[in-house]
Amino acid sequence: MKKGNSEELIFLVPVCKHNIWGGVKLREEFGYPVEGDGIGECWGVSAHPEGDGTVRDGAYKGRKLSELWAEHPELFGNLQYDRYPLLTKIIDAQDDLSIQVHPDDAYARKNENGSLGKTECWYIMGCKEDATIVIGHNAKDREELKQMVAEGRWQELIREIPIHKGDFIQIDPGTVHAIKADTLILETQQNSAITYRLYDYGRLQNGKPRELHIEKSLDVITVPAKSAEESVESISNLPENTLNQIYTCEKYTVFKMDVNGSAVFEQSYPFLAASVLEGDGSVDGSEVHKGDHFIIPNGYGKVEMNGSMSLILSTVER
Ligand code: ZN
């Protein structure tokens, strides 16, 4: 049966970003049409002013996601948010990223011109053997944290833990974190770009160190950090053809879906933002491929997926 305009899948043309630490996978493996090397990020479902996605086809072809949010709130379940609340990215790190921390909403509102804070989470799409990630730190209390930072005892302070493909990592505001080289991730985050850089391994860019934000970082870092065991969760053995909820918090709910053959589920959320991580297939007759990003709007109803593919999906609470 033909669905009405408000019930079409909304495919987006992502915005890719160049970064000094980026690789070439986003063009060469995912096929995004972006020139040059050092392609660090694909903002797949984004209405952020620094990377507002465009609708690829259909009734809303050419509209920015931010415009669609403002003009057609019914597609997103008429939510009480002043902007599209999430941002979905694929990140390809060829080099280590600087070590960062994000503020929460209250701190950002007060100190960053009313911006949202940033809660984010990572699904590890790929990494090398014996890969690690920076999550948390080893300071006992705030005094020790300040002292270690002042004395440049970074090796002692920074906590690195092992990761594998299929791991899920929740990064609450105040969590010290960084992706290491050769890691490919799907990030689901609040629609915000407020980041404080704590440490950059002493590297130089054009002969100069990049700016650090030590005072703000010290203000917002959670002490002590959440334990290493609590920070990483393996979700590699989920049932197939099921919309598996893998995490929920105040800011978002995230699902993993592995389609092998045929899968049917009900879209009962305000909206679902979907990203195809691997494989190919179809969604209600529309062909989809690795690297596609689309929104399943409010009121869509039954969703049928066919093929062999993995997706991460996200939504927010009503
Ligand atoms: Zn971050």
JSON list of N, CA and C in Angstrom, two decimals, residues 5-32:
[
{"chain": "A", "resi": 5, "resn": "ASN", "atom": "N", "xyz": [2.62, 11.25, 2.40]},
{"chain": "A", "resi": 5, "resn": "ASN", "atom": "CA", "xyz": [3.86, 12.01, 2.56]},
{"chain": "A", "resi": 5, "resn": "ASN", "atom": "C", "xyz": [4.44, 11.91, 3.96]},
{"chain": "A", "resi": 6, "resn": "SER", "atom": "N", "xyz": [3.57, 12.00, 4.94]},
{"chain": "A", "resi": 6, "resn": "SER", "atom": "CA", "xyz": [4.07, 12.03, 6.32]},
{"chain": "A", "resi": 6, "resn": "SER", "atom": "C", "xyz": [4.56, 10.64, 6.73]},
{"chain": "A", "resi": 7, "resn": "GLU", "atom": "N", "xyz": [4.36, 9.65, 5.86]},
{"chain": "A", "resi": 7, "resn": "GLU", "atom": "CA", "xyz": [4.75, 8.30, 6.23]},
{"chain": "A", "resi": 7, "resn": "GLU", "atom": "C", "xyz": [5.83, 7.73, 5.33]},
{"chain": "A", "resi": 8, "resn": "GLU", "atom": "N", "xyz": [6.56, 8.60, 4.64]},
{"chain": "A", "resi": 8, "resn": "GLU", "atom": "CA", "xyz": [7.68, 8.15, 3.82]},
{"chain": "A", "resi": 8, "resn": "GLU", "atom": "C", "xyz": [8.95, 8.10, 4.66]},
{"chain": "A", "resi": 9, "resn": "LEU", "atom": "N", "xyz": [9.84, 7.21, 4.30]},
{"chain": "A", "resi": 9, "resn": "LEU", "atom": "CA", "xyz": [11.18, 7.24, 4.88]},
{"chain": "A", "resi": 9, "resn": "LEU", "atom": "C", "xyz": [11.85, 8.52, 4.40]},
{"chain": "A", "resi": 10, "resn": "ILE", "atom": "N", "xyz": [12.65, 9.15, 5.27]},
{"chain": "A", "resi": 10, "resn": "ILE", "atom": "CA", "xyz": [13.33, 10.40, 4.89]},
{"chain": "A", "resi": 10, "resn": "ILE", "atom": "C", "xyz": [14.83, 10.12, 4.86]},
{"chain": "A", "resi": 11, "resn": "PHE", "atom": "N", "xyz": [15.35, 9.94, 3.63]},
{"chain": "A", "resi": 11, "resn": "PHE", "atom": "CA", "xyz": [16.79, 9.70, 3.47]},
{"chain": "A", "resi": 11, "resn": "PHE", "atom": "C", "xyz": [17.54, 11.02, 3.47]},
{"chain": "A", "resi": 12, "resn": "LEU", "atom": "N", "xyz": [18.72, 11.03, 4.08]},
{"chain": "A", "resi": 12, "resn": "LEU", "atom": "CA", "xyz": [19.49, 12.27, 4.19]},
{"chain": "A", "resi": 12, "resn": "LEU", "atom": "C", "xyz": [20.82, 12.17, 3.47]},
{"chain": "A", "resi": 13, "resn": "VAL", "atom": "N", "xyz": [21.24, 13.30, 2.89]},
{"chain": "A", "resi": 13, "resn": "VAL", "atom": "CA", "xyz": [22.59, 13.41, 2.34]},
{"chain": "A", "resi": 13, "resn": "VAL", "atom": "C", "xyz": [23.46, 13.94, 3.48]},
{"chain": "A", "resi": 14, "resn": "PRO", "atom": "N", "xyz": [24.42, 13.15, 3.94]},
{"chain": "A", "resi": 14, "resn": "PRO", "atom": "CA", "xyz": [25.20, 13.56, 5.10]},
{"chain": "A", "resi": 14, "resn": "PRO", "atom": "C", "xyz": [26.19, 14.69, 4.78]},
{"chain": "A", "resi": 15, "resn": "VAL", "atom": "N", "xyz": [26.75, 15.23, 5.84]},
{"chain": "A", "resi": 15, "resn": "VAL", "atom": "CA", "xyz": [27.80, 16.26, 5.72]},
{"chain": "A", "resi": 15, "resn": "VAL", "atom": "C", "xyz": [29.09, 15.64, 6.25]},
{"chain": "A", "resi": 16, "resn": "CYS", "atom": "N", "xyz": [30.13, 15.58, 5.40]},
{"chain": "A", "resi": 16, "resn": "CYS", "atom": "CA", "xyz": [31.40, 15.02, 5.86]},
{"chain": "A", "resi": 16, "resn": "CYS", "atom": "C", "xyz": [32.35, 16.14, 6.28]},
{"chain": "A", "resi": 17, "resn": "LYS", "atom": "N", "xyz": [33.26, 15.80, 7.20]},
{"chain": "A", "resi": 17, "resn": "LYS", "atom": "CA", "xyz": [34.17, 16.80, 7.78]},
{"chain": "A", "resi": 17, "resn": "LYS", "atom": "C", "xyz": [35.62, 16.33, 7.64]},
{"chain": "A", "resi": 18, "resn": "HIS", "atom": "N", "xyz": [36.49, 17.27, 7.34]},
{"chain": "A", "resi": 18, "resn": "HIS", "atom": "CA", "xyz": [37.91, 16.96, 7.34]},
{"chain": "A", "resi": 18, "resn": "HIS", "atom": "C", "xyz": [38.51, 17.26, 8.71]},
{"chain": "A", "resi": 19, "resn": "ASN", "atom": "N", "xyz": [39.36, 16.37, 9.17]},
{"chain": "A", "resi": 19, "resn": "ASN", "atom": "CA", "xyz": [40.02, 16.53, 10.47]},
{"chain": "A", "resi": 19, "resn": "ASN", "atom": "C", "xyz": [41.45, 16.04, 10.33]},
{"chain": "A", "resi": 20, "resn": "ILE", "atom": "N", "xyz": [42.36, 16.62, 11.10]},
{"chain": "A", "resi": 20, "resn": "ILE", "atom": "CA", "xyz": [43.77, 16.19, 10.96]},
{"chain": "A", "resi": 20, "resn": "ILE", "atom": "C", "xyz": [43.95, 14.72, 11.30]},
{"chain": "A", "resi": 21, "resn": "TRP", "atom": "N", "xyz": [43.06, 14.18, 12.13]},
{"chain": "A", "resi": 21, "resn": "TRP", "atom": "CA", "xyz": [43.20, 12.78, 12.55]},
{"chain": "A", "resi": 21, "resn": "TRP", "atom": "C", "xyz": [42.38, 11.82, 11.68]},
{"chain": "A", "resi": 22, "resn": "GLY", "atom": "N", "xyz": [41.69, 12.33, 10.66]},
{"chain": "A", "resi": 22, "resn": "GLY", "atom": "CA", "xyz": [40.77, 11.50, 9.87]},
{"chain": "A", "resi": 22, "resn": "GLY", "atom": "C", "xyz": [41.48, 10.62, 8.85]},
{"chain": "A", "resi": 23, "resn": "GLY", "atom": "N", "xyz": [40.75, 9.64, 8.32]},
{"chain": "A", "resi": 23, "resn": "GLY", "atom": "CA", "xyz": [41.28, 8.73, 7.32]},
{"chain": "A", "resi": 23, "resn": "GLY", "atom": "C", "xyz": [40.58, 8.90, 5.98]},
{"chain": "A", "resi": 24, "resn": "VAL", "atom": "N", "xyz": [40.53, 7.82, 5.18]},
{"chain": "A", "resi": 24, "resn": "VAL", "atom": "CA", "xyz": [39.87, 7.88, 3.86]},
{"chain": "A", "resi": 24, "resn": "VAL", "atom": "C", "xyz": [38.74, 6.86, 3.73]},
{"chain": "A", "resi": 25, "resn": "LYS", "atom": "N", "xyz": [38.46, 6.11, 4.81]},
{"chain": "A", "resi": 25, "resn": "LYS", "atom": "CA", "xyz": [37.41, 5.08, 4.76]},
{"chain": "A", "resi": 25, "resn": "LYS", "atom": "C", "xyz": [36.04, 5.64, 4.40]},
{"chain": "A", "resi": 26, "resn": "LEU", "atom": "N", "xyz": [35.75, 6.84, 4.85]},
{"chain": "A", "resi": 26, "resn": "LEU", "atom": "CA", "xyz": [34.40, 7.37, 4.63]},
{"chain": "A", "resi": 26, "resn": "LEU", "atom": "C", "xyz": [34.14, 7.57, 3.13]},
{"chain": "A", "resi": 27, "resn": "ARG", "atom": "N", "xyz": [35.18, 7.84, 2.37]},
{"chain": "A", "resi": 27, "resn": "ARG", "atom": "CA", "xyz": [35.01, 7.88, 0.91]},
{"chain": "A", "resi": 27, "resn": "ARG", "atom": "C", "xyz": [35.17, 6.49, 0.31]},
{"chain": "A", "resi": 28, "resn": "GLU", "atom": "N", "xyz": [36.26, 5.80, 0.69]},
{"chain": "A", "resi": 28, "resn": "GLU", "atom": "CA", "xyz": [36.62, 4.58, -0.03]},
{"chain": "A", "resi": 28, "resn": "GLU", "atom": "C", "xyz": [35.77, 3.38, 0.36]},
{"chain": "A", "resi": 29, "resn": "GLU", "atom": "N", "xyz": [35.33, 3.29, 1.61]},
{"chain": "A", "resi": 29, "resn": "GLU", "atom": "CA", "xyz": [34.48, 2.15, 2.01]},
{"chain": "A", "resi": 29, "resn": "GLU", "atom": "C", "xyz": [33.00, 2.50, 2.03]},
{"chain": "A", "resi": 30, "resn": "PHE", "atom": "N", "xyz": [32.71, 3.74, 2.37]},
{"chain": "A", "resi": 30, "resn": "PHE", "atom": "CA", "xyz": [31.29, 4.13, 2.51]},
{"chain": "A", "resi": 30, "resn": "PHE", "atom": "C", "xyz": [30.77, 4.88, 1.30]},
{"chain": "A", "resi": 31, "resn": "GLY", "atom": "N", "xyz": [31.69, 5.33, 0.43]},
{"chain": "A", "resi": 31, "resn": "GLY", "atom": "CA", "xyz": [31.26, 5.94, -0.83]},
{"chain": "A", "resi": 31, "resn": "GLY", "atom": "C", "xyz": [30.73, 7.35, -0.71]},
{"chain": "A", "resi": 32, "resn": "TYR", "atom": "N", "xyz": [30.99, 8.05, 0.39]},
{"chain": "A", "resi": 32, "resn": "TYR", "atom": "CA", "xyz": [30.54, 9.44, 0.46]},
{"chain": "A", "resi": 32, "resn": "TYR", "atom": "C", "xyz": [31.37, 10.28, -0.51]}
]
